[in-house]
Coordinates of C-alpha atoms and ligand atoms in Angstrom, one line a residue:
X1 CA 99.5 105.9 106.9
X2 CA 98.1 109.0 105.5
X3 CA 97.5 109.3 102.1
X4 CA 96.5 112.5 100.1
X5 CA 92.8 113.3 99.9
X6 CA 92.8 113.3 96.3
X7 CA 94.2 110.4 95.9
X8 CA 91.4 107.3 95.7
X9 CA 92.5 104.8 97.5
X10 CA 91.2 101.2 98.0
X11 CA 88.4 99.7 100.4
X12 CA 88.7 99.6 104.1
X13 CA 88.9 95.3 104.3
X14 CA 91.7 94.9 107.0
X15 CA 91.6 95.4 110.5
X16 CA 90.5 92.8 113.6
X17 CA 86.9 93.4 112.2
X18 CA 86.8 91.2 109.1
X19 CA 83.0 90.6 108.5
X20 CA 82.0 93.9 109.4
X21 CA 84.9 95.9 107.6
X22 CA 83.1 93.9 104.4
X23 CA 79.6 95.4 105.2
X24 CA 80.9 98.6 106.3
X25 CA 83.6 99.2 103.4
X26 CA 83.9 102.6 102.6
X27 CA 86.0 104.3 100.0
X28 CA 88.7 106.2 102.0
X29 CA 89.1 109.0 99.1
X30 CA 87.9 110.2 95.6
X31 CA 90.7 110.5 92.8
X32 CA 91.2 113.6 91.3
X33 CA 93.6 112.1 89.0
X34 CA 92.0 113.1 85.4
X35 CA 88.7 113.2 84.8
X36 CA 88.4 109.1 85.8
X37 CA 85.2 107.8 86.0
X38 CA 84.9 106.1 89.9
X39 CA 86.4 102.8 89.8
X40 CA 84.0 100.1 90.9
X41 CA 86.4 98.3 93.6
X42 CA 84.2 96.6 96.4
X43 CA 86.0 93.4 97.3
X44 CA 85.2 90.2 96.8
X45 CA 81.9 90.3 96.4
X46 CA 82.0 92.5 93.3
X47 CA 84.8 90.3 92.1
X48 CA 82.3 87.5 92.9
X49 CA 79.7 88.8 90.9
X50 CA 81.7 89.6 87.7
X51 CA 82.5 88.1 84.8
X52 CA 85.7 88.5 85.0
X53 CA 87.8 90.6 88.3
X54 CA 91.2 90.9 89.2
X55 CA 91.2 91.0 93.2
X56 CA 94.4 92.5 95.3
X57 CA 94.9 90.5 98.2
X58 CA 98.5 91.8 99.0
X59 CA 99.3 95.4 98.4
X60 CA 102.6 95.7 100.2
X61 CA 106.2 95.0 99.5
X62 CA 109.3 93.0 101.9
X63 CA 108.7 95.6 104.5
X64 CA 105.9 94.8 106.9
X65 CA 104.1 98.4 107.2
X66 CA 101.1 100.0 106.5
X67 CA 99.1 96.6 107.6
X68 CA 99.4 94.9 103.9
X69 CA 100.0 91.8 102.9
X70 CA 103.2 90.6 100.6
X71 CA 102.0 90.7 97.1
X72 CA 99.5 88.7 96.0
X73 CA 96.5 88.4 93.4
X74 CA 93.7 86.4 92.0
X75 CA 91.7 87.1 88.7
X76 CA 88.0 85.6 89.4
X77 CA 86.0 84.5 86.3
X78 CA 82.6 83.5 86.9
X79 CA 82.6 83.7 90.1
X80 CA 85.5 81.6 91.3
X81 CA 89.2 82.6 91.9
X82 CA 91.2 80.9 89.0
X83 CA 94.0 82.3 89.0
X84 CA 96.5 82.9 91.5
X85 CA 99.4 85.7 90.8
X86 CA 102.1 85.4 93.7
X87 CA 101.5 84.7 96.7
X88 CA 103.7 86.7 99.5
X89 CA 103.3 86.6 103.2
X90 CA 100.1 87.4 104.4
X91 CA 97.9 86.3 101.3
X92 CA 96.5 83.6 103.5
X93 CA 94.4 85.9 105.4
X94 CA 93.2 87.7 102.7
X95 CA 92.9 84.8 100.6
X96 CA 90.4 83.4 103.5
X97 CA 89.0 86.8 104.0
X98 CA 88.1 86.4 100.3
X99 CA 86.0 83.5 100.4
X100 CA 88.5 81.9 98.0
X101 CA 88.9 78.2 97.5
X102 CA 92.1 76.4 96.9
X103 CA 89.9 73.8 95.1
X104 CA 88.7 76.5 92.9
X105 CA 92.4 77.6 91.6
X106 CA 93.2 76.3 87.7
X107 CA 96.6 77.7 88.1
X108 CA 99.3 80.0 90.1
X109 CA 101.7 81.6 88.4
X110 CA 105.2 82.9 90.5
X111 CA 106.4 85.7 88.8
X112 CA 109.7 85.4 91.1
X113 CA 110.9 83.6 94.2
X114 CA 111.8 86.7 96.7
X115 CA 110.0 85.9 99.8
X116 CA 107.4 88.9 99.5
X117 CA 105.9 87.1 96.1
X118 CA 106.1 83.4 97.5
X119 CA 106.5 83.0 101.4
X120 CA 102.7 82.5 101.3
X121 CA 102.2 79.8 99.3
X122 CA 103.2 76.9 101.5
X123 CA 100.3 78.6 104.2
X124 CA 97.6 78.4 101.2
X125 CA 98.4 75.0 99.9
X126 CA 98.0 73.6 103.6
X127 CA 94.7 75.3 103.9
X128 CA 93.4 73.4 100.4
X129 CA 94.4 70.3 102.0
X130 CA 90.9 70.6 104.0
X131 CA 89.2 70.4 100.8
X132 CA 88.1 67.5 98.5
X133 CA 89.8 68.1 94.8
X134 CA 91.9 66.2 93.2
X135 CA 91.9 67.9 89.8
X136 CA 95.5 68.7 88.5
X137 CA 97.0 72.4 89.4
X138 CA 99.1 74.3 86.7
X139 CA 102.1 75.9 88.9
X140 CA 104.1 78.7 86.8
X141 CA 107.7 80.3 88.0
X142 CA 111.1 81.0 86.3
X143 CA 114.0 78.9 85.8
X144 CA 116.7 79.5 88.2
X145 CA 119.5 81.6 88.0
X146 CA 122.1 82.8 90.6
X147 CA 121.1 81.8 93.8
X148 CA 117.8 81.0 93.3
X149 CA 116.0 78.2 92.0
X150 CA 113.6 77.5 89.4
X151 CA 109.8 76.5 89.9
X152 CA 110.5 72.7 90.1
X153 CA 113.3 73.1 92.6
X154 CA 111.4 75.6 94.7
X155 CA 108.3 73.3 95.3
X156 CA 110.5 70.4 95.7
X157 CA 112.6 72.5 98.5
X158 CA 109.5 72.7 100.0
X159 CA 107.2 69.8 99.6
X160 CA 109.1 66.6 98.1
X161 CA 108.9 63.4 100.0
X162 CA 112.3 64.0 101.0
X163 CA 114.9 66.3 102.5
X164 CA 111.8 69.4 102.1
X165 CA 110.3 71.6 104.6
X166 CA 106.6 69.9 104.6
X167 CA 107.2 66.1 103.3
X168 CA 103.4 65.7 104.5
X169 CA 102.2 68.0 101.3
X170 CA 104.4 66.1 99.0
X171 CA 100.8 64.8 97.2
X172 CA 101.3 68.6 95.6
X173 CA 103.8 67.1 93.3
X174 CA 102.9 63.4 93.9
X175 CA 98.9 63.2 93.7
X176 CA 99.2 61.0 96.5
X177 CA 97.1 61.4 99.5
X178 CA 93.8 63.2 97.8
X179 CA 96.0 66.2 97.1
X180 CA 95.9 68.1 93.8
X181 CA 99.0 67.6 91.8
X182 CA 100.7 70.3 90.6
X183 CA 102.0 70.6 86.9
X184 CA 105.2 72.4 86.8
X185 CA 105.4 75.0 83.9
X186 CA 109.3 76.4 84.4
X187 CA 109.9 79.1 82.5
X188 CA 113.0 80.8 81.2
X189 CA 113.6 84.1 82.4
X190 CA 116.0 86.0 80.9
X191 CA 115.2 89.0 79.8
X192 CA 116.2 90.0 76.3
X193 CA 115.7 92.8 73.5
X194 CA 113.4 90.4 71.5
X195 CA 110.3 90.1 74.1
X196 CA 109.9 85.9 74.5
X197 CA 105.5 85.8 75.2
X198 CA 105.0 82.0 76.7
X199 CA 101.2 81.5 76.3
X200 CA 99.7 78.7 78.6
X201 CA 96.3 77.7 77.8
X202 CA 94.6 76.6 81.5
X203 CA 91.0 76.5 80.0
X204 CA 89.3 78.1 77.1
X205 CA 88.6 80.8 78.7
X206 CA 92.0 81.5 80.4
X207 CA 95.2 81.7 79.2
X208 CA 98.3 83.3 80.9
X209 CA 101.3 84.6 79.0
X210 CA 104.8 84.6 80.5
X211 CA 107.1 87.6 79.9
X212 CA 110.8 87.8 81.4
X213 CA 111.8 91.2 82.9
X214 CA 114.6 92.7 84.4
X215 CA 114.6 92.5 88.1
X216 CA 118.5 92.5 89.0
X217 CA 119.6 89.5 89.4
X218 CA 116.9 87.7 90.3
X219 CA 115.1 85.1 87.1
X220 CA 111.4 87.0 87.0
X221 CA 108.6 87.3 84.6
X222 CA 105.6 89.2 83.6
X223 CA 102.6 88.0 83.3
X224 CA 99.5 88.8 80.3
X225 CA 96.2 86.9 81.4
X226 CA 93.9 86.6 79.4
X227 CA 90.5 86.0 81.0
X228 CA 87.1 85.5 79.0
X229 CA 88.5 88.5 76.3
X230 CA 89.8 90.8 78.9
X231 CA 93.5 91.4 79.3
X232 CA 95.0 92.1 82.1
X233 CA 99.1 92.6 82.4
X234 CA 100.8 91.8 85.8
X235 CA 104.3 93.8 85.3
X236 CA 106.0 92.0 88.3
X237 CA 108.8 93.4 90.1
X238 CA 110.5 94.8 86.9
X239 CA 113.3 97.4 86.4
X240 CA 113.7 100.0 83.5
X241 CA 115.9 97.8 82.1
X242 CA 112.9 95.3 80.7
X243 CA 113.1 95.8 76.9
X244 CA 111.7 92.6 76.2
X245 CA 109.2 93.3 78.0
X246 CA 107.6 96.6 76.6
X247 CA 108.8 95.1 72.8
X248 CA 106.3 92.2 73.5
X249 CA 103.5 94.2 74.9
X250 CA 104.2 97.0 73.1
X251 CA 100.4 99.3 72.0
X252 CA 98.7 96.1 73.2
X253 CA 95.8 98.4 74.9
X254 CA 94.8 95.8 77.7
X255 CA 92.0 96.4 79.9
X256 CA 94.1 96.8 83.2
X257 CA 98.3 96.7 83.8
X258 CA 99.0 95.9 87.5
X259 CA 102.3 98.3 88.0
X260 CA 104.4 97.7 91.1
X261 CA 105.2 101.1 93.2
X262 CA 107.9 100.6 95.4
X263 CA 110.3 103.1 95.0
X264 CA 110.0 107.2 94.5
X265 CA 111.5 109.3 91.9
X266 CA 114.8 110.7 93.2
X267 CA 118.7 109.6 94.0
X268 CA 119.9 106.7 96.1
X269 CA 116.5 104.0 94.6
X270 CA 117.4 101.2 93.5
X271 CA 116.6 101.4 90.2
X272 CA 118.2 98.4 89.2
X273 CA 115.4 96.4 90.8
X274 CA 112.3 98.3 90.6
X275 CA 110.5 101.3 88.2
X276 CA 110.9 104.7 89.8
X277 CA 107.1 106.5 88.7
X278 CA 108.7 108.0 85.7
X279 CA 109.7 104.8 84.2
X280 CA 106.0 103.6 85.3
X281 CA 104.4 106.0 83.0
X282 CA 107.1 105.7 80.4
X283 CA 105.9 101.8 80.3
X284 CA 102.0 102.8 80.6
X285 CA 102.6 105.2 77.5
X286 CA 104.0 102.1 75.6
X287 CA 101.5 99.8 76.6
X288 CA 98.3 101.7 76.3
X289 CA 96.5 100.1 79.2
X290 CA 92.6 101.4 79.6
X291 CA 93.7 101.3 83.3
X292 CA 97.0 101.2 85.8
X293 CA 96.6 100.3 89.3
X294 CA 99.8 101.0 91.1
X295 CA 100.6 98.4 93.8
X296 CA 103.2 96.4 96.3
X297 CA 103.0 100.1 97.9
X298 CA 106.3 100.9 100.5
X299 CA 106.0 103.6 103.0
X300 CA 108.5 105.2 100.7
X301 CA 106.9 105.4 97.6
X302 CA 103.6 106.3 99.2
X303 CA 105.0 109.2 101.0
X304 CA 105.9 111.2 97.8
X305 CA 102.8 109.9 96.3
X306 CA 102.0 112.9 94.6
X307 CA 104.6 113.7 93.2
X308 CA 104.8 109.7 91.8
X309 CA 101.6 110.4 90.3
X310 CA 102.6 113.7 88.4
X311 CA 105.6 111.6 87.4
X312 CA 103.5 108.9 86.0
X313 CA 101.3 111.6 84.2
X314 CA 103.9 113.0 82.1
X315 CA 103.6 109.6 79.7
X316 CA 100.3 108.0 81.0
X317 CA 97.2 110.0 81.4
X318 CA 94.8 107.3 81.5
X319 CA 93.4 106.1 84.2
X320 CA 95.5 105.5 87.5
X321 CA 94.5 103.8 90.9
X322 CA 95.7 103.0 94.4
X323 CA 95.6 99.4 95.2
X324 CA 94.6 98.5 98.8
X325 CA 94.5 94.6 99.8
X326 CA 91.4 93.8 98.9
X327 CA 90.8 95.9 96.1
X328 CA 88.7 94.6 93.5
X329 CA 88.4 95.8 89.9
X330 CA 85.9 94.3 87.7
X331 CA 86.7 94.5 84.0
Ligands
ZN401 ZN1 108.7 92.6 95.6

């Protein structure tokens, strides 16, 4: 799809061409956006080489368009991929694409169980059955409400020993057969005026923070990483309606909040389910991030771009990007 000229976008990494779409990334436009100093986003291998990255490897939303992947994303610290944030359909690809390691993941962390955040895991989990690591994997999702289920009963609908959809990768929850089991952190989700933070020490150097928010119905949570002294806050799929959510993070001034972009401005959104722009920079403004990058992009919200953007600029002048799958920004 065509985006505006002054809008920077992210690196060229998709396509049939994999290895040489990684040698011949090029930036597809320069913001204008502010005064903002180029972000360095060059894919993995600048994720590699950091300290401390946070990687995009699905920028999309339910709707398959625009050639993106369900949402998905991985903060890297010293050069491995730690941390796994969602994990919707397509993530495989890019995860591979990536040079990422199952092996290499301390932890994934759900932030709700719609199929564009999670139908990807099962695909990933299978490919780190090829590899030799045993060490235990911290799993983090809600508790169930409604119709949907909480972490434990989600991985069990999928990979217990019996009555699941892949019995064979039951040594996820087991340990048996050389597999890595996973530790099940469920958390609760409702979201409430008084901002419930979770913190969840994986190793000294990373520690990831659960936050409910207000998604409809459906149990979901935020997520504040903390990674080697950077902060970085995943907003999820998150309404206006999250309270809790800005209380808790409120002037916390992390390096980098990850805002979802699905809908425009305008009548007939659901707003009950996602931030229109406004609301975006409304929660920006509150938070005080050094950066936003706007992602799980719809043809709908990227059509009115501009206009998103201007919205957004009204409370947040900082900083504000385009994800693209395979974005990389190195804090
Ligand atoms: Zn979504």
């Amino acid at each position: 799809m065509e985006l505006p000229s002054t809008v920077r976008t992210g690196w060229l990494l998709r396509g049939p061409c994999l290895a040489m779409c990684l040698i011949a990334a090029t930036p597809v436009g320069s913001s204008t956006h502010a005064d903002n100093p180029p972000l360095p986003r060059v894919g993995a291998d600048a994720c590699r080489a950091a300290d401390v990255g946070v990687q995009v490897l699905g920028s999309g939303g339910p709707i398959a368009e625009g050639g993106r992947a369900g949402t998905s994303y991985v903060v890297w610290i010293d050069g491995q991929g730690q941390l796994l944030i969602d994990a919707g359909p397509g993530s495989f690809i890019r995860f591979g694409e990536a040079g990422l390691k199952v092996g290499d993941l301390k932890a994934i962390a759900l932030s709700h169980f719609h199929a564009d955040h999670s139908a990807g895991l099962a695909g990933i989990l299978n490919s780190g059955s090829f590899e030799q690591t045993s060490e235990p994997l911290i799993f983090i999702g809600p508790a169930g409400a409604s119709v949907f289920p909480g972490a434990t009963a989600f991985l069990a609908a999928q990979f217990g020993r019996s009555n699941s959809a892949w019995p064979y990768l039951g040594g996820y929850l087991d340990g048996g057969d050389s597999r890595r089991p996973m530790i099940v952190r469920e958390i609760a989700a409702d979201d409430t005026e008084n901002g419930i933070l979770t913190p969840i020490e994986i190793t000294p150097d990373l520690t990831v923070a659960a936050v409910p928010v207000h998604h409809g119905e459906v149990p979901s949570l935020g997520y504040l990483v903390k990674a080697k002294g950077r902060r970085i806050v995943f907003a999820s799929d998150q309404s206006a309606f999250s309270a809790g959510f800005e209380l808790a993070l409120k002037d916390l001034s992390p390096d980098l909040l990850v805002a979802h972009h699905v809908i425009p401005a305008g009548e007939g959104q659901p707003i009950g389910l996602h931030r229109p722009p406004g609301e975006i920079g409304r929660m920006a403004a509150v938070i005080s991030p050094q950066r936003l990058l706007l992602s799980h992009h719809m043809r709908r919200s990227l059509s009115r771009l501009e206009e998103g953007l201007a919205a957004i600029s009204v409370h947040y002048t900082g900083p504000t990007d385009i994800a693209d799958d395979g974005t990389c920004v190195v804090l």
